[in-house]
Amino acid sequence: MTPLAVLSTGMVTGVGWSTEASCAAIRVGITGSVETRFMYDGEFIQGGSVPFETPYRGRRKLIEMAAPAIEEALAPLIAERYAVERVPLLLCLSEPDRPGRFAELDQTLLRDIAERIERRFHPQSAVIAEGRIGGVKALMHARQIMDRDSQIQRLLVCGVDTLLVTASLNHYYEQRRLLTADNSDGFIPGEAAAAVLLGPAVDSSAPQMQCLGLGYGAEPATVDSEEPLRADGIVQAINAALAESGQTLADLDYRITDLSGEQYGFKEATLGLDRLLRDRTELFDIWHPADCIGEVGAAIVPCVLAVSLAAVQKGYAPGPGVLCHFAADGSERAAMVLRYESGRAA
C-alpha cells in the first residue's frame, strides 16, 4: 500500500484552540486540568476540559470541538481552492459500548459536523468507532480508499471525544481508574478534537511526515484482567508496524503514546520496549501528551500525529523517526511508525 503523508493538522484541546497553541503548551508541559463540576466523596475532580465561552453539553459539544479542528486542517486545501467534496472524512469516535456515550453518534454526527462547517465530504466518508486505537484503523482505511480510487488524493481523519460525562466518570470512578486525592493510580479525564489532512507520500523536494507502517496486536492481560501482563499485544503491534515500515527500533528516535497516568499503561509500555530493544541506546524518550490534555479517548491518534509533525517542523523533535503505540481498554493494541523526510534538493 502507498504510504501516507501528514499534510496539515488541526487541534482543539484543553490547552489550546489550534495546533500551534496546543502543541506549544504540550511542549512546555502546561496542563489544562481544572476543577470540574463533577464531585466524588466531597471532592471536585480535575479534568482537561475545553474552555468554551458557551457551556455546551452532550453531542453538541463534540460538534463544536470537531468543527474548528477540521477547518484548521482543511485550511491549506481551501487556500488552493481544492474541492472539499472530493475529500472523504473518517470520523473517529468512542467505542459503542462505553458508558455515557451519546445516542446515535454513528448515524448522525458526521452529517451534523459537515452541516456545522457548511461543507460536503466525499461519499466514502465513514465513522470508525474504536476509541483510542480508532485513529490507526482510520489510517489503514485511508490507505485502502486511496489504493482503490486513484481520484482520491486527499483524505481527512478527525477524532473527537469527551470523557467529561456523568455516566462515563461514574464508570471509571467505580473501577478506581480516575485520579483523585485517594487514588494516585488513575487518569485525568479530558476532551479534545484533532484532525489530520492526509495524502499519498511521494518522492518530493518538499519536507513531509510519512506514515510508513501500521500494526495491530491483541493483549490477553487487559487493564481489568487478573492475567499476568507480558505486553504481548504491544509487542505484536510494534513488530508488525516495524516490519511494514522496513525500519528497526535502532532507526527511530523517540516514542509518542496514549499513556495517561495509570500504572498499567506504563508497565505495559516498559515491558514491551524491554522485549523489543536489541541494541543499547543512550536515550529513547517517551512522550505522552495526555499529561497536558488529559485522557481524550478517540482523539488521541490525530493529536499524536499533530504533535509529531509540530515537533519536527519547530525543530525540537529528538530526530525524524517516531514510534507511536496505543492501547484500548480491551485487548486491541495498535502501533505506527512515522518518519519525517526533509526533502531533497531540486
Short mmCIF file of C-alpha atoms in Angstrom, two decimals:
data_model
loop_
_atom_site.label_atom_id
_atom_site.label_comp_id
_atom_site.label_asym_id
_atom_site.label_seq_id
_atom_site.Cartn_x
_atom_site.Cartn_y
_atom_site.Cartn_z
CA MET A 1 0.00 0.00 0.00
CA THR A 2 1.11 3.56 -0.68
CA PRO A 3 2.47 5.25 2.47
CA LEU A 4 0.58 8.28 3.70
CA ALA A 5 1.90 11.78 4.36
CA VAL A 6 0.50 14.11 7.02
CA LEU A 7 -0.06 17.40 5.20
CA SER A 8 -1.72 19.60 7.82
CA THR A 9 -3.40 19.32 11.20
CA GLY A 10 -5.95 20.97 13.48
CA MET A 11 -6.46 20.69 17.24
CA VAL A 12 -8.91 21.82 19.89
CA THR A 13 -7.83 20.81 23.40
CA GLY A 14 -7.96 21.96 26.98
CA VAL A 15 -4.66 23.82 26.42
CA GLY A 16 -5.31 25.45 23.05
CA TRP A 17 -7.75 26.18 20.25
CA SER A 18 -5.29 25.36 17.46
CA THR A 19 -2.41 23.02 16.67
CA GLU A 20 0.13 25.76 17.31
CA ALA A 21 -1.32 26.70 20.70
CA SER A 22 -1.92 23.11 21.83
CA CYS A 23 1.50 21.82 20.77
CA ALA A 24 3.29 24.79 22.32
CA ALA A 25 1.55 24.10 25.63
CA ILE A 26 2.28 20.37 25.41
CA ARG A 27 5.93 21.09 24.62
CA VAL A 28 6.47 23.07 27.82
CA GLY A 29 4.23 20.84 29.95
CA ILE A 30 1.33 23.21 30.58
CA THR A 31 -1.60 21.26 31.93
CA GLY A 32 -5.20 22.04 31.04
CA SER A 33 -6.55 20.37 34.17
CA VAL A 34 -9.13 22.42 36.02
CA GLU A 35 -11.66 21.70 38.73
CA THR A 36 -14.79 20.32 37.07
CA ARG A 37 -18.40 20.30 38.22
CA PHE A 38 -18.19 16.54 38.93
CA MET A 39 -17.83 15.58 42.60
CA TYR A 40 -16.96 12.26 44.23
CA ASP A 41 -16.70 11.78 48.01
CA GLY A 42 -16.79 15.52 48.56
CA GLU A 43 -14.02 16.25 46.05
CA PHE A 44 -14.40 18.01 42.70
CA ILE A 45 -12.31 16.03 40.25
CA GLN A 46 -9.81 17.57 37.86
CA GLY A 47 -10.49 17.40 34.13
CA GLY A 48 -8.90 18.56 30.90
CA SER A 49 -11.95 20.47 29.67
CA VAL A 50 -12.07 22.68 26.57
CA PRO A 51 -12.87 26.24 27.74
CA PHE A 52 -15.96 27.14 25.71
CA GLU A 53 -17.49 30.56 26.17
CA THR A 54 -20.85 28.82 25.91
CA PRO A 55 -21.17 25.77 28.21
CA TYR A 56 -22.06 23.16 25.59
CA ARG A 57 -23.28 19.73 26.67
CA GLY A 58 -23.78 16.37 25.02
CA ARG A 59 -23.25 15.72 21.35
CA ARG A 60 -23.33 19.48 20.64
CA LYS A 61 -20.01 19.75 22.47
CA LEU A 62 -18.48 17.13 20.14
CA ILE A 63 -19.66 19.10 17.11
CA GLU A 64 -18.30 22.38 18.45
CA MET A 65 -14.88 20.81 19.16
CA ALA A 66 -14.61 18.96 15.86
CA ALA A 67 -15.67 21.86 13.61
CA PRO A 68 -12.71 24.24 14.24
CA ALA A 69 -10.19 21.36 14.23
CA ILE A 70 -11.42 20.22 10.82
CA GLU A 71 -11.48 23.77 9.44
CA GLU A 72 -7.88 24.29 10.57
CA ALA A 73 -6.72 21.08 8.91
CA LEU A 74 -8.60 21.95 5.70
CA ALA A 75 -7.21 25.49 5.51
CA PRO A 76 -4.40 24.65 3.02
CA LEU A 77 -6.89 22.95 0.69
CA ILE A 78 -9.27 25.89 0.88
CA ALA A 79 -6.40 28.23 0.04
CA GLU A 80 -5.62 26.07 -3.01
CA ARG A 81 -9.33 26.10 -4.00
CA TYR A 82 -9.34 22.30 -3.76
CA ALA A 83 -12.87 20.88 -3.82
CA VAL A 84 -13.62 19.62 -0.30
CA GLU A 85 -16.37 17.35 -1.65
CA ARG A 86 -13.56 15.24 -3.15
CA VAL A 87 -12.17 14.58 0.35
CA PRO A 88 -13.53 11.68 2.46
CA LEU A 89 -13.82 12.34 6.19
CA LEU A 90 -13.08 9.43 8.52
CA LEU A 91 -14.55 10.34 11.91
CA CYS A 92 -13.10 8.52 14.93
CA LEU A 93 -15.42 8.14 17.91
CA SER A 94 -15.57 6.28 21.23
CA GLU A 95 -16.43 2.61 21.41
CA PRO A 96 -20.18 1.90 21.11
CA ASP A 97 -20.29 0.16 24.50
CA ARG A 98 -18.55 2.86 26.54
CA PRO A 99 -20.79 4.05 29.39
CA GLY A 100 -22.06 7.59 28.86
CA ARG A 101 -21.70 7.56 25.08
CA PHE A 102 -24.21 9.89 23.44
CA ALA A 103 -27.02 8.31 21.43
CA GLU A 104 -26.92 7.85 17.64
CA LEU A 105 -23.42 9.26 17.14
CA ASP A 106 -22.55 6.76 14.43
CA GLN A 107 -25.67 7.59 12.44
CA THR A 108 -25.73 11.39 12.64
CA LEU A 109 -22.57 13.04 13.96
CA LEU A 110 -20.59 13.06 10.71
CA ARG A 111 -23.52 14.67 8.91
CA ASP A 112 -24.05 17.21 11.68
CA ILE A 113 -20.38 18.25 11.69
CA ALA A 114 -20.46 18.72 7.92
CA GLU A 115 -23.56 20.89 8.27
CA ARG A 116 -21.92 22.89 11.07
CA ILE A 117 -18.95 23.86 8.87
CA GLU A 118 -21.14 24.11 5.75
CA ARG A 119 -19.11 21.56 3.80
CA ARG A 120 -19.88 18.38 1.91
CA PHE A 121 -17.45 15.47 2.05
CA HIS A 122 -16.85 12.57 -0.32
CA PRO A 123 -19.41 9.71 -0.18
CA GLN A 124 -16.69 7.34 1.07
CA SER A 125 -16.68 9.21 4.38
CA ALA A 126 -17.21 6.91 7.35
CA VAL A 127 -17.35 6.61 11.13
CA ILE A 128 -14.76 4.47 12.94
CA ALA A 129 -15.97 3.87 16.49
CA GLU A 130 -12.97 2.15 18.08
CA GLY A 131 -11.84 4.52 20.83
CA ARG A 132 -8.13 5.11 21.37
CA ILE A 133 -6.95 2.84 18.54
CA GLY A 134 -9.56 4.13 16.09
CA GLY A 135 -7.19 6.64 14.53
CA VAL A 136 -4.78 3.88 13.49
CA LYS A 137 -7.69 1.94 11.98
CA ALA A 138 -8.65 5.15 10.14
CA LEU A 139 -5.14 5.42 8.65
CA MET A 140 -5.40 1.85 7.40
CA HIS A 141 -8.82 2.58 5.92
CA ALA A 142 -7.46 5.76 4.31
CA ARG A 143 -4.74 3.79 2.55
CA GLN A 144 -7.28 1.29 1.28
CA ILE A 145 -9.52 4.06 -0.06
CA MET A 146 -6.64 5.72 -1.90
CA ASP A 147 -5.42 2.42 -3.33
CA ARG A 148 -8.91 1.61 -4.64
CA ASP A 149 -9.66 5.04 -6.07
CA SER A 150 -6.85 7.00 -7.70
CA GLN A 151 -9.14 10.03 -7.93
CA ILE A 152 -8.95 10.46 -4.15
CA GLN A 153 -5.71 12.26 -3.36
CA ARG A 154 -6.67 13.91 -0.10
CA LEU A 155 -8.38 12.42 2.96
CA LEU A 156 -9.26 13.81 6.38
CA VAL A 157 -9.12 11.88 9.66
CA CYS A 158 -10.74 13.53 12.69
CA GLY A 159 -11.03 12.18 16.22
CA VAL A 160 -13.35 13.78 18.75
CA ASP A 161 -14.24 12.60 22.22
CA THR A 162 -15.09 13.67 25.76
CA LEU A 163 -14.89 11.71 28.97
CA LEU A 164 -16.39 14.57 30.97
CA VAL A 165 -19.80 12.90 31.04
CA THR A 166 -21.50 11.78 34.26
CA ALA A 167 -22.10 8.16 33.24
CA SER A 168 -18.55 7.77 31.91
CA LEU A 169 -16.99 9.27 35.04
CA ASN A 170 -19.20 7.14 37.30
CA HIS A 171 -17.98 4.04 35.47
CA TYR A 172 -14.29 4.90 35.75
CA TYR A 173 -14.65 6.09 39.35
CA GLU A 174 -16.25 2.80 40.35
CA GLN A 175 -13.34 0.99 38.70
CA ARG A 176 -10.90 3.22 40.65
CA ARG A 177 -9.37 4.50 37.43
CA LEU A 178 -9.82 8.25 37.97
CA LEU A 179 -7.05 10.32 39.52
CA THR A 180 -8.30 11.59 42.88
CA ALA A 181 -6.84 12.56 46.24
CA ASP A 182 -7.36 8.95 47.38
CA ASN A 183 -6.18 7.27 44.17
CA SER A 184 -2.85 8.17 42.59
CA ASP A 185 -3.12 5.30 40.09
CA GLY A 186 -5.60 6.94 37.76
CA PHE A 187 -6.03 9.31 34.83
CA ILE A 188 -7.34 12.82 34.42
CA PRO A 189 -10.39 12.73 32.12
CA GLY A 190 -10.31 15.13 29.22
CA GLU A 191 -11.86 16.07 25.91
CA ALA A 192 -10.46 17.12 22.56
CA ALA A 193 -10.78 17.10 18.81
CA ALA A 194 -7.95 16.75 16.34
CA ALA A 195 -7.88 16.42 12.57
CA VAL A 196 -5.16 15.46 10.10
CA LEU A 197 -5.17 16.00 6.35
CA LEU A 198 -3.55 13.08 4.54
CA GLY A 199 -2.23 12.48 1.06
CA PRO A 200 -0.09 9.83 -0.63
CA ALA A 201 3.58 10.05 0.31
CA VAL A 202 5.59 10.67 -2.83
CA ASP A 203 9.18 11.49 -3.71
CA SER A 204 9.34 15.22 -3.33
CA SER A 205 11.68 18.09 -2.71
CA ALA A 206 9.20 19.28 -0.09
CA PRO A 207 9.54 18.02 3.52
CA GLN A 208 6.79 15.67 4.68
CA MET A 209 5.87 13.50 7.66
CA GLN A 210 5.28 9.99 6.35
CA CYS A 211 3.41 7.13 7.99
CA LEU A 212 5.48 4.14 6.91
CA GLY A 213 3.96 1.31 8.89
CA LEU A 214 0.88 0.26 10.87
CA GLY A 215 0.49 -2.74 13.13
CA TYR A 216 -2.02 -4.40 15.44
CA GLY A 217 -1.90 -6.84 18.34
CA ALA A 218 -4.10 -8.47 20.98
CA GLU A 219 -3.32 -8.34 24.71
CA PRO A 220 -4.84 -11.10 26.89
CA ALA A 221 -3.94 -9.29 30.15
CA THR A 222 -6.19 -6.22 29.89
CA VAL A 223 -6.39 -3.45 32.48
CA ASP A 224 -9.18 -5.23 34.39
CA SER A 225 -7.79 -8.74 33.91
CA GLU A 226 -6.17 -11.00 36.51
CA GLU A 227 -3.79 -12.41 33.89
CA PRO A 228 -0.06 -11.64 34.25
CA LEU A 229 0.94 -8.78 31.96
CA ARG A 230 3.66 -9.65 29.40
CA ALA A 231 2.87 -6.87 26.89
CA ASP A 232 2.28 -9.42 24.12
CA GLY A 233 -0.19 -7.15 22.33
CA ILE A 234 2.08 -4.10 22.19
CA VAL A 235 4.99 -6.27 21.06
CA GLN A 236 2.88 -7.75 18.26
CA ALA A 237 1.66 -4.33 17.15
CA ILE A 238 5.10 -2.71 17.17
CA ASN A 239 6.73 -5.64 15.38
CA ALA A 240 4.06 -5.50 12.67
CA ALA A 241 4.46 -1.74 12.22
CA LEU A 242 8.26 -2.03 12.05
CA ALA A 243 8.07 -4.87 9.53
CA GLU A 244 5.76 -2.93 7.24
CA SER A 245 7.88 0.20 7.50
CA GLY A 246 11.19 -1.52 6.85
CA GLN A 247 12.58 0.19 9.97
CA THR A 248 14.05 -1.14 13.20
CA LEU A 249 13.93 0.40 16.64
CA ALA A 250 17.51 1.49 16.07
CA ASP A 251 16.29 3.65 13.17
CA LEU A 252 13.81 5.51 15.39
CA ASP A 253 14.47 8.36 17.79
CA TYR A 254 11.61 8.54 20.29
CA ARG A 255 8.09 7.41 21.15
CA ILE A 256 4.74 9.17 21.49
CA THR A 257 1.97 7.20 23.20
CA ASP A 258 -1.51 7.42 24.68
CA LEU A 259 -0.29 6.87 28.26
CA SER A 260 -2.50 8.87 30.58
CA GLY A 261 -1.27 8.20 34.13
CA GLU A 262 -2.30 4.65 35.03
CA GLN A 263 0.49 2.34 36.18
CA TYR A 264 -0.83 -0.44 33.97
CA GLY A 265 -0.09 1.53 30.79
CA PHE A 266 3.43 2.49 31.84
CA LYS A 267 4.21 -1.09 32.87
CA GLU A 268 2.94 -2.37 29.52
CA ALA A 269 4.99 0.19 27.58
CA THR A 270 8.14 -0.58 29.58
CA LEU A 271 7.78 -4.35 29.24
CA GLY A 272 7.13 -4.01 25.53
CA LEU A 273 10.25 -1.95 24.92
CA ASP A 274 12.38 -4.26 27.09
CA ARG A 275 11.31 -7.22 24.95
CA LEU A 276 11.99 -5.44 21.66
CA LEU A 277 15.12 -3.38 22.24
CA ARG A 278 18.11 -5.28 20.88
CA ASP A 279 20.76 -2.57 20.79
CA ARG A 280 21.90 -0.37 23.62
CA THR A 281 20.73 3.22 23.23
CA GLU A 282 21.52 6.19 25.43
CA LEU A 283 18.04 7.67 25.14
CA PHE A 284 14.73 6.58 23.63
CA ASP A 285 12.45 9.24 25.04
CA ILE A 286 8.75 8.68 25.55
CA TRP A 287 6.20 11.49 25.18
CA HIS A 288 2.63 11.28 26.47
CA PRO A 289 0.52 14.36 25.60
CA ALA A 290 -2.26 13.17 27.93
CA ASP A 291 -0.19 14.63 30.78
CA CYS A 292 -1.34 18.01 29.49
CA ILE A 293 -4.66 17.40 27.75
CA GLY A 294 -6.00 14.51 29.83
CA GLU A 295 -7.38 11.20 28.63
CA VAL A 296 -9.07 12.14 25.35
CA GLY A 297 -10.11 8.74 24.03
CA ALA A 298 -10.74 8.63 20.29
CA ALA A 299 -8.98 11.97 19.70
CA ILE A 300 -5.55 10.71 20.79
CA VAL A 301 -4.17 9.35 17.49
CA PRO A 302 -4.77 12.56 15.49
CA CYS A 303 -3.39 14.51 18.49
CA VAL A 304 -0.21 12.41 18.40
CA LEU A 305 0.16 12.95 14.65
CA ALA A 306 -0.21 16.70 15.14
CA VAL A 307 2.35 16.72 17.99
CA SER A 308 4.88 14.71 15.97
CA LEU A 309 4.55 17.00 12.94
CA ALA A 310 4.84 20.16 15.02
CA ALA A 311 7.93 18.80 16.81
CA VAL A 312 9.91 18.29 13.60
CA GLN A 313 8.67 21.47 11.97
CA LYS A 314 9.66 23.53 15.04
CA GLY A 315 12.97 21.71 15.45
CA TYR A 316 12.56 20.21 18.92
CA ALA A 317 11.99 16.55 17.99
CA PRO A 318 14.85 14.22 19.04
CA GLY A 319 15.03 13.04 15.44
CA PRO A 320 12.95 12.23 12.35
CA GLY A 321 11.85 8.70 13.31
CA VAL A 322 8.89 8.19 15.66
CA LEU A 323 7.28 5.08 17.14
CA CYS A 324 3.68 5.60 18.31
CA HIS A 325 1.64 2.99 20.16
CA PHE A 326 -1.84 2.87 21.62
CA ALA A 327 -3.91 0.57 23.83
CA ALA A 328 -7.65 0.11 24.04
CA ASP A 329 -9.31 -0.73 27.35
CA GLY A 330 -9.98 -4.14 25.82
CA SER A 331 -7.42 -6.38 24.16
CA GLU A 332 -6.67 -4.38 20.99
CA ARG A 333 -3.29 -2.71 20.58
CA ALA A 334 -2.01 -0.61 17.68
CA ALA A 335 1.24 1.00 16.58
CA MET A 336 2.53 3.20 13.78
CA VAL A 337 5.95 4.20 12.53
CA LEU A 338 6.45 7.78 11.33
CA ARG A 339 9.43 9.38 9.63
CA TYR A 340 9.94 12.98 8.63
CA GLU A 341 11.59 13.23 5.24
CA SER A 342 13.31 16.58 4.95
CA GLY A 343 13.12 16.61 1.14
CA ARG A 344 15.85 16.68 -1.47
CA ALA A 345 17.39 19.46 -3.43
CA ALA A 346 15.63 20.27 -6.68
#
